[in-house]
Amino acid sequence: QSCSWDGKNCTDATVLPFHVPSNAMAVAVLKKIVPILQQINSPETLRLATLAEELSEEIKTAIYEHCVVDHKQFGKVFAYEVDGFGNSYLMDDANIPSLLSLPLLGFCERSDPIYQNTRRLILSSSNPYFFSGSAGIGIGGPHIGLGYIWPMSLMVQIMTSDSRDEVNTCLDTLKRSATNGFMHESFWLHNASQFTR
């Protein structure tokens, strides 16, 4: 089993060649096209449905076998990137696909213990792109640089949370970050009126 090589994540270069969130998204999308291909019900689409199902399972198995890291504090977690030689990069990015968005993509359930461990890691200072300041707390990414929180990540955090307090905190941060009536790509952790796009 293997993951698909991904030299770039959106507009940001990867550190290691196998980007786990992109592979997880591929798993989910391949699963979703199977019933569509089966419904068309031609010999070619049935063959493609079988291939899509097999590839989806192959990549999913590879993610659980090669992209799960045993973290000292959080236990088994999904890496953000791996190289296939045992090296991994632990972080998350605000953009989708992300590790935080895995249940939204349809890769795993929110209750998956590895996902829950990963979620705790990426929503902590163990994620180099998790920022906490007077204007808010949330995930940013390398695209804009250090210190910028992305509202998109707060929305994903809301949609993957089982905690009313966490949801309310994120909603309050989103409201406060729209200083001029608009929600922006990102805002500075200490001053929401300093924003990008």
mmCIF file of C-alpha atoms in Angstrom:
data_model
loop_
_atom_site.group_PDB
_atom_site.id
_atom_site.type_symbol
_atom_site.label_atom_id
_atom_site.label_comp_id
_atom_site.label_asym_id
_atom_site.label_seq_id
_atom_site.Cartn_x
_atom_site.Cartn_y
_atom_site.Cartn_z
ATOM 1 C CA GLN A 1 0.000 0.000 0.000
ATOM 2 C CA SER A 2 1.135 3.484 -0.726
ATOM 3 C CA CYS A 3 0.011 7.080 -0.687
ATOM 4 C CA SER A 4 0.051 9.333 -3.720
ATOM 5 C CA TRP A 5 2.991 11.696 -4.069
ATOM 6 C CA ASP A 6 2.080 15.350 -3.708
ATOM 7 C CA GLY A 7 4.807 17.854 -4.499
ATOM 8 C CA LYS A 8 2.631 20.851 -3.624
ATOM 9 C CA ASN A 9 -0.188 21.631 -1.244
ATOM 10 C CA CYS A 10 -2.269 24.356 -2.848
ATOM 11 C CA THR A 11 0.164 27.279 -3.208
ATOM 12 C CA ASP A 12 2.614 26.122 -0.542
ATOM 13 C CA ALA A 13 5.440 23.691 -1.205
ATOM 14 C CA THR A 14 5.506 20.569 0.919
ATOM 15 C CA VAL A 15 8.413 19.731 3.226
ATOM 16 C CA LEU A 16 7.992 15.970 2.672
ATOM 17 C CA PRO A 17 6.529 14.423 -0.498
ATOM 18 C CA PHE A 18 3.430 12.675 0.885
ATOM 19 C CA HIS A 19 0.825 15.192 2.053
ATOM 20 C CA VAL A 20 -1.543 13.247 4.315
ATOM 21 C CA PRO A 21 -4.623 15.535 4.101
ATOM 22 C CA SER A 22 -4.540 15.395 0.265
ATOM 23 C CA ASN A 23 -4.301 11.622 0.384
ATOM 24 C CA ALA A 24 -7.190 11.472 2.868
ATOM 25 C CA MET A 25 -9.259 13.654 0.549
ATOM 26 C CA ALA A 26 -8.448 11.318 -2.343
ATOM 27 C CA VAL A 27 -9.699 8.376 -0.244
ATOM 28 C CA ALA A 28 -12.995 10.148 0.443
ATOM 29 C CA VAL A 29 -13.547 11.355 -3.134
ATOM 30 C CA LEU A 30 -12.751 7.953 -4.637
ATOM 31 C CA LYS A 31 -15.300 6.370 -2.255
ATOM 32 C CA LYS A 32 -17.922 8.925 -3.262
ATOM 33 C CA ILE A 33 -17.566 8.329 -7.002
ATOM 34 C CA VAL A 34 -18.039 4.550 -6.698
ATOM 35 C CA PRO A 35 -21.876 4.627 -6.425
ATOM 36 C CA ILE A 36 -22.100 7.156 -9.264
ATOM 37 C CA LEU A 37 -20.058 4.915 -11.541
ATOM 38 C CA GLN A 38 -22.068 1.865 -10.460
ATOM 39 C CA GLN A 39 -25.345 3.636 -11.202
ATOM 40 C CA ILE A 40 -24.253 4.363 -14.775
ATOM 41 C CA ASN A 41 -23.838 0.586 -14.983
ATOM 42 C CA SER A 42 -21.768 0.162 -18.137
ATOM 43 C CA PRO A 43 -18.898 -2.339 -18.332
ATOM 44 C CA GLU A 44 -16.381 0.537 -18.355
ATOM 45 C CA THR A 45 -17.903 2.432 -15.414
ATOM 46 C CA LEU A 46 -18.218 -0.775 -13.374
ATOM 47 C CA ARG A 47 -14.527 -1.461 -14.033
ATOM 48 C CA LEU A 48 -13.682 2.116 -12.980
ATOM 49 C CA ALA A 49 -15.843 1.763 -9.855
ATOM 50 C CA THR A 50 -13.870 -1.326 -8.846
ATOM 51 C CA LEU A 51 -10.556 0.464 -9.463
ATOM 52 C CA ALA A 52 -11.717 3.541 -7.491
ATOM 53 C CA GLU A 53 -12.804 1.372 -4.558
ATOM 54 C CA GLU A 54 -9.522 -0.562 -4.562
ATOM 55 C CA LEU A 55 -7.405 2.602 -4.786
ATOM 56 C CA SER A 56 -9.409 4.265 -2.010
ATOM 57 C CA GLU A 57 -8.822 1.285 0.294
ATOM 58 C CA GLU A 58 -5.144 1.070 -0.674
ATOM 59 C CA ILE A 59 -4.483 4.720 0.163
ATOM 60 C CA LYS A 60 -6.526 4.565 3.390
ATOM 61 C CA THR A 61 -4.590 1.485 4.525
ATOM 62 C CA ALA A 62 -1.315 3.242 3.673
ATOM 63 C CA ILE A 63 -2.315 6.298 5.717
ATOM 64 C CA TYR A 64 -3.029 4.182 8.799
ATOM 65 C CA GLU A 65 0.143 2.094 8.287
ATOM 66 C CA HIS A 66 2.666 4.762 7.266
ATOM 67 C CA CYS A 67 1.293 8.160 8.288
ATOM 68 C CA VAL A 68 0.429 7.578 11.938
ATOM 69 C CA VAL A 69 3.096 8.703 14.394
ATOM 70 C CA ASP A 70 3.378 7.836 18.081
ATOM 71 C CA HIS A 71 3.604 11.222 19.827
ATOM 72 C CA LYS A 72 4.925 11.337 23.425
ATOM 73 C CA GLN A 73 2.200 13.669 24.668
ATOM 74 C CA PHE A 74 -0.788 12.946 22.403
ATOM 75 C CA GLY A 75 -0.381 9.256 21.512
ATOM 76 C CA LYS A 76 -1.004 8.033 17.965
ATOM 77 C CA VAL A 77 -1.587 10.973 15.604
ATOM 78 C CA PHE A 78 -1.795 11.535 11.860
ATOM 79 C CA ALA A 79 1.300 13.260 10.480
ATOM 80 C CA TYR A 80 0.777 16.218 8.159
ATOM 81 C CA GLU A 81 3.434 14.942 5.750
ATOM 82 C CA VAL A 82 5.647 11.867 5.508
ATOM 83 C CA ASP A 83 8.508 10.817 3.241
ATOM 84 C CA GLY A 84 8.000 7.043 3.115
ATOM 85 C CA PHE A 85 11.280 6.451 4.966
ATOM 86 C CA GLY A 86 9.970 6.932 8.509
ATOM 87 C CA ASN A 87 10.271 10.718 8.665
ATOM 88 C CA SER A 88 7.242 12.860 9.369
ATOM 89 C CA TYR A 89 6.222 16.481 9.771
ATOM 90 C CA LEU A 90 3.714 17.244 12.524
ATOM 91 C CA MET A 91 1.633 20.386 12.005
ATOM 92 C CA ASP A 92 -1.588 21.488 10.387
ATOM 93 C CA ASP A 93 -2.544 24.248 8.011
ATOM 94 C CA ALA A 94 -5.763 26.266 7.966
ATOM 95 C CA ASN A 95 -6.493 25.435 4.332
ATOM 96 C CA ILE A 96 -8.650 22.475 3.315
ATOM 97 C CA PRO A 97 -7.771 19.658 3.027
ATOM 98 C CA SER A 98 -6.273 19.711 6.500
ATOM 99 C CA LEU A 99 -5.905 17.236 9.312
ATOM 100 C CA LEU A 100 -8.574 19.130 11.245
ATOM 101 C CA SER A 101 -11.001 18.654 8.330
ATOM 102 C CA LEU A 102 -10.595 14.841 8.021
ATOM 103 C CA PRO A 103 -14.144 14.044 9.249
ATOM 104 C CA LEU A 104 -15.646 16.771 7.029
ATOM 105 C CA LEU A 105 -13.879 15.259 4.041
ATOM 106 C CA GLY A 106 -15.388 11.872 4.885
ATOM 107 C CA PHE A 107 -12.071 10.187 5.632
ATOM 108 C CA CYS A 108 -12.853 9.200 9.226
ATOM 109 C CA GLU A 109 -15.398 9.683 11.969
ATOM 110 C CA ARG A 110 -14.954 12.498 14.483
ATOM 111 C CA SER A 111 -14.795 9.801 17.164
ATOM 112 C CA ASP A 112 -11.760 8.072 15.583
ATOM 113 C CA PRO A 113 -9.200 7.964 18.452
ATOM 114 C CA ILE A 114 -6.293 8.823 16.138
ATOM 115 C CA TYR A 115 -8.237 11.802 14.792
ATOM 116 C CA GLN A 116 -9.109 12.944 18.332
ATOM 117 C CA ASN A 117 -5.422 12.743 19.364
ATOM 118 C CA THR A 118 -4.444 14.601 16.192
ATOM 119 C CA ARG A 119 -7.067 17.263 16.849
ATOM 120 C CA ARG A 120 -5.692 17.852 20.350
ATOM 121 C CA LEU A 121 -2.150 18.153 18.943
ATOM 122 C CA ILE A 122 -2.989 20.582 16.131
ATOM 123 C CA LEU A 123 -5.102 22.777 18.431
ATOM 124 C CA SER A 124 -2.130 23.243 20.752
ATOM 125 C CA SER A 125 1.279 24.875 20.768
ATOM 126 C CA SER A 126 2.680 21.564 19.433
ATOM 127 C CA ASN A 127 1.435 22.772 16.032
ATOM 128 C CA PRO A 128 3.865 25.492 14.843
ATOM 129 C CA TYR A 129 0.940 27.163 13.027
ATOM 130 C CA PHE A 130 -1.433 27.323 16.005
ATOM 131 C CA PHE A 131 -1.549 30.865 17.322
ATOM 132 C CA SER A 132 -2.956 32.390 20.483
ATOM 133 C CA GLY A 133 -3.231 36.113 21.021
ATOM 134 C CA SER A 134 -5.472 38.882 22.315
ATOM 135 C CA ALA A 135 -7.538 38.870 19.080
ATOM 136 C CA GLY A 136 -8.109 35.124 18.991
ATOM 137 C CA ILE A 137 -6.876 31.570 19.033
ATOM 138 C CA GLY A 138 -6.674 29.372 15.947
ATOM 139 C CA ILE A 139 -4.715 27.762 13.141
ATOM 140 C CA GLY A 140 -2.884 29.683 10.440
ATOM 141 C CA GLY A 141 -0.270 28.404 8.027
ATOM 142 C CA PRO A 142 2.910 29.021 6.082
ATOM 143 C CA HIS A 143 1.083 30.739 3.186
ATOM 144 C CA ILE A 144 0.705 34.074 5.003
ATOM 145 C CA GLY A 145 3.280 33.540 7.726
ATOM 146 C CA LEU A 146 3.499 33.284 11.466
ATOM 147 C CA GLY A 147 0.922 34.946 13.684
ATOM 148 C CA TYR A 148 -2.035 35.048 11.301
ATOM 149 C CA ILE A 149 -5.182 33.083 12.223
ATOM 150 C CA TRP A 150 -7.485 31.934 9.434
ATOM 151 C CA PRO A 151 -11.272 32.151 9.996
ATOM 152 C CA MET A 152 -11.566 29.080 7.736
ATOM 153 C CA SER A 153 -9.785 27.017 10.380
ATOM 154 C CA LEU A 154 -12.153 28.317 13.065
ATOM 155 C CA MET A 155 -15.134 27.227 10.937
ATOM 156 C CA VAL A 156 -13.641 23.755 10.494
ATOM 157 C CA GLN A 157 -12.932 23.633 14.221
ATOM 158 C CA ILE A 158 -16.614 24.410 14.873
ATOM 159 C CA MET A 159 -17.814 21.739 12.439
ATOM 160 C CA THR A 160 -15.594 19.063 14.010
ATOM 161 C CA SER A 161 -16.281 19.913 17.657
ATOM 162 C CA ASP A 162 -18.529 18.185 20.185
ATOM 163 C CA SER A 163 -18.041 20.974 22.738
ATOM 164 C CA ARG A 164 -20.573 23.804 23.018
ATOM 165 C CA ASP A 165 -17.954 25.965 24.792
ATOM 166 C CA GLU A 166 -15.428 25.428 21.992
ATOM 167 C CA VAL A 167 -18.044 26.258 19.349
ATOM 168 C CA ASN A 168 -19.114 29.433 21.189
ATOM 169 C CA THR A 169 -15.481 30.552 21.633
ATOM 170 C CA CYS A 170 -14.801 30.084 17.912
ATOM 171 C CA LEU A 171 -18.029 31.909 16.956
ATOM 172 C CA ASP A 172 -17.106 34.826 19.230
ATOM 173 C CA THR A 173 -13.636 34.983 17.667
ATOM 174 C CA LEU A 174 -15.141 34.957 14.161
ATOM 175 C CA LYS A 175 -17.510 37.810 15.052
ATOM 176 C CA ARG A 176 -14.727 39.876 16.647
ATOM 177 C CA SER A 177 -12.387 39.262 13.685
ATOM 178 C CA ALA A 178 -14.830 40.876 11.225
ATOM 179 C CA THR A 179 -13.763 44.360 12.337
ATOM 180 C CA ASN A 180 -14.999 46.093 9.171
ATOM 181 C CA GLY A 181 -18.052 43.896 8.616
ATOM 182 C CA PHE A 182 -16.168 41.405 6.461
ATOM 183 C CA MET A 183 -14.515 38.115 7.255
ATOM 184 C CA HIS A 184 -10.997 38.039 5.867
ATOM 185 C CA GLU A 185 -8.540 35.374 4.771
ATOM 186 C CA SER A 186 -6.612 35.810 8.015
ATOM 187 C CA PHE A 187 -6.109 38.243 10.867
ATOM 188 C CA TRP A 188 -3.175 39.061 13.155
ATOM 189 C CA LEU A 189 -3.363 37.221 16.484
ATOM 190 C CA HIS A 190 -3.139 40.469 18.499
ATOM 191 C CA ASN A 191 -5.089 42.829 16.236
ATOM 192 C CA ALA A 192 -8.029 41.657 14.099
ATOM 193 C CA SER A 193 -8.016 44.910 12.124
ATOM 194 C CA GLN A 194 -4.633 43.847 10.721
ATOM 195 C CA PHE A 195 -5.788 41.326 8.132
ATOM 196 C CA THR A 196 -5.043 39.833 4.725
ATOM 197 C CA ARG A 197 -7.419 39.979 1.768
#
